[in-house]
Amino acid sequence: MENLILISASFIIAAFLIATASFAFRAALQVSYANTRRKKAQSDLRHR
């Protein structure tokens, strides 16, 4: 019985860690994407 509790607890913790990591990864991707778009827009304005 204690093994089952340990396994389920570790599974919940692992799922939580995976969800947090994927969320942080998506947020970082969006930030870098926005930064590159802003830099590209600024360089386009400069070249005109």
mmCIF file with all atom_site columns, C-alpha atoms in Angstrom:
data_model
loop_
_atom_site.group_PDB
_atom_site.id
_atom_site.type_symbol
_atom_site.label_atom_id
_atom_site.label_alt_id
_atom_site.label_comp_id
_atom_site.label_asym_id
_atom_site.label_entity_id
_atom_site.label_seq_id
_atom_site.pdbx_PDB_ins_code
_atom_site.Cartn_x
_atom_site.Cartn_y
_atom_site.Cartn_z
_atom_site.occupancy
_atom_site.B_iso_or_equiv
_atom_site.pdbx_formal_charge
_atom_site.auth_seq_id
_atom_site.auth_comp_id
_atom_site.auth_asym_id
_atom_site.auth_atom_id
_atom_site.pdbx_PDB_model_num
ATOM 1  C CA . MET A 1 1  ? 0.000  0.000  0.000   1.00 0.00 ? 1  MET A CA 1
ATOM 2  C CA . GLU A 1 2  ? 2.800  2.440  0.833   1.00 0.00 ? 2  GLU A CA 1
ATOM 3  C CA . ASN A 1 3  ? 4.424  1.639  -2.511  1.00 0.00 ? 3  ASN A CA 1
ATOM 4  C CA . LEU A 1 4  ? 1.242  2.647  -4.327  1.00 0.00 ? 4  LEU A CA 1
ATOM 5  C CA . ILE A 1 5  ? 1.135  5.976  -2.476  1.00 0.00 ? 5  ILE A CA 1
ATOM 6  C CA . LEU A 1 6  ? 4.789  6.656  -3.274  1.00 0.00 ? 6  LEU A CA 1
ATOM 7  C CA . ILE A 1 7  ? 4.309  5.777  -6.943  1.00 0.00 ? 7  ILE A CA 1
ATOM 8  C CA . SER A 1 8  ? 1.224  7.964  -7.318  1.00 0.00 ? 8  SER A CA 1
ATOM 9  C CA . ALA A 1 9  ? 2.882  10.857 -5.487  1.00 0.00 ? 9  ALA A CA 1
ATOM 10 C CA . SER A 1 10 ? 5.996  10.679 -7.647  1.00 0.00 ? 10 SER A CA 1
ATOM 11 C CA . PHE A 1 11 ? 3.800  10.447 -10.765 1.00 0.00 ? 11 PHE A CA 1
ATOM 12 C CA . ILE A 1 12 ? 1.868  13.579 -9.739  1.00 0.00 ? 12 ILE A CA 1
ATOM 13 C CA . ILE A 1 13 ? 5.117  15.441 -9.021  1.00 0.00 ? 13 ILE A CA 1
ATOM 14 C CA . ALA A 1 14 ? 6.577  14.364 -12.375 1.00 0.00 ? 14 ALA A CA 1
ATOM 15 C CA . ALA A 1 15 ? 3.446  15.466 -14.243 1.00 0.00 ? 15 ALA A CA 1
ATOM 16 C CA . PHE A 1 16 ? 3.542  18.826 -12.443 1.00 0.00 ? 16 PHE A CA 1
ATOM 17 C CA . LEU A 1 17 ? 7.211  19.317 -13.321 1.00 0.00 ? 17 LEU A CA 1
ATOM 18 C CA . ILE A 1 18 ? 6.589  18.436 -16.974 1.00 0.00 ? 18 ILE A CA 1
ATOM 19 C CA . ALA A 1 19 ? 3.649  20.858 -17.178 1.00 0.00 ? 19 ALA A CA 1
ATOM 20 C CA . THR A 1 20 ? 5.684  23.650 -15.572 1.00 0.00 ? 20 THR A CA 1
ATOM 21 C CA . ALA A 1 21 ? 8.639  23.039 -17.884 1.00 0.00 ? 21 ALA A CA 1
ATOM 22 C CA . SER A 1 22 ? 6.481  23.011 -21.027 1.00 0.00 ? 22 SER A CA 1
ATOM 23 C CA . PHE A 1 23 ? 4.718  26.205 -19.911 1.00 0.00 ? 23 PHE A CA 1
ATOM 24 C CA . ALA A 1 24 ? 8.040  27.963 -19.265 1.00 0.00 ? 24 ALA A CA 1
ATOM 25 C CA . PHE A 1 25 ? 9.383  26.709 -22.602 1.00 0.00 ? 25 PHE A CA 1
ATOM 26 C CA . ARG A 1 26 ? 6.351  28.076 -24.486 1.00 0.00 ? 26 ARG A CA 1
ATOM 27 C CA . ALA A 1 27 ? 6.619  31.424 -22.671 1.00 0.00 ? 27 ALA A CA 1
ATOM 28 C CA . ALA A 1 28 ? 10.317 31.693 -23.550 1.00 0.00 ? 28 ALA A CA 1
ATOM 29 C CA . LEU A 1 29 ? 9.553  30.836 -27.178 1.00 0.00 ? 29 LEU A CA 1
ATOM 30 C CA . GLN A 1 30 ? 6.883  33.545 -27.355 1.00 0.00 ? 30 GLN A CA 1
ATOM 31 C CA . VAL A 1 31 ? 9.205  36.135 -25.795 1.00 0.00 ? 31 VAL A CA 1
ATOM 32 C CA . SER A 1 32 ? 12.068 35.331 -28.175 1.00 0.00 ? 32 SER A CA 1
ATOM 33 C CA . TYR A 1 33 ? 9.645  35.364 -31.144 1.00 0.00 ? 33 TYR A CA 1
ATOM 34 C CA . ALA A 1 34 ? 8.325  38.793 -30.131 1.00 0.00 ? 34 ALA A CA 1
ATOM 35 C CA . ASN A 1 35 ? 11.873 40.119 -29.667 1.00 0.00 ? 35 ASN A CA 1
ATOM 36 C CA . THR A 1 36 ? 12.985 38.953 -33.122 1.00 0.00 ? 36 THR A CA 1
ATOM 37 C CA . ARG A 1 37 ? 9.870  40.468 -34.730 1.00 0.00 ? 37 ARG A CA 1
ATOM 38 C CA . ARG A 1 38 ? 10.500 43.786 -32.953 1.00 0.00 ? 38 ARG A CA 1
ATOM 39 C CA . LYS A 1 39 ? 14.152 43.846 -34.021 1.00 0.00 ? 39 LYS A CA 1
ATOM 40 C CA . LYS A 1 40 ? 13.157 43.033 -37.602 1.00 0.00 ? 40 LYS A CA 1
ATOM 41 C CA . ALA A 1 41 ? 10.599 45.856 -37.611 1.00 0.00 ? 41 ALA A CA 1
ATOM 42 C CA . GLN A 1 42 ? 13.161 48.335 -36.269 1.00 0.00 ? 42 GLN A CA 1
ATOM 43 C CA . SER A 1 43 ? 15.736 47.328 -38.898 1.00 0.00 ? 43 SER A CA 1
ATOM 44 C CA . ASP A 1 44 ? 13.094 47.612 -41.638 1.00 0.00 ? 44 ASP A CA 1
ATOM 45 C CA . LEU A 1 45 ? 12.272 51.143 -40.475 1.00 0.00 ? 45 LEU A CA 1
ATOM 46 C CA . ARG A 1 46 ? 15.964 52.040 -40.468 1.00 0.00 ? 46 ARG A CA 1
ATOM 47 C CA . HIS A 1 47 ? 16.521 50.806 -44.027 1.00 0.00 ? 47 HIS A CA 1
ATOM 48 C CA . ARG A 1 48 ? 13.722 52.881 -45.536 1.00 0.00 ? 48 ARG A CA 1
#
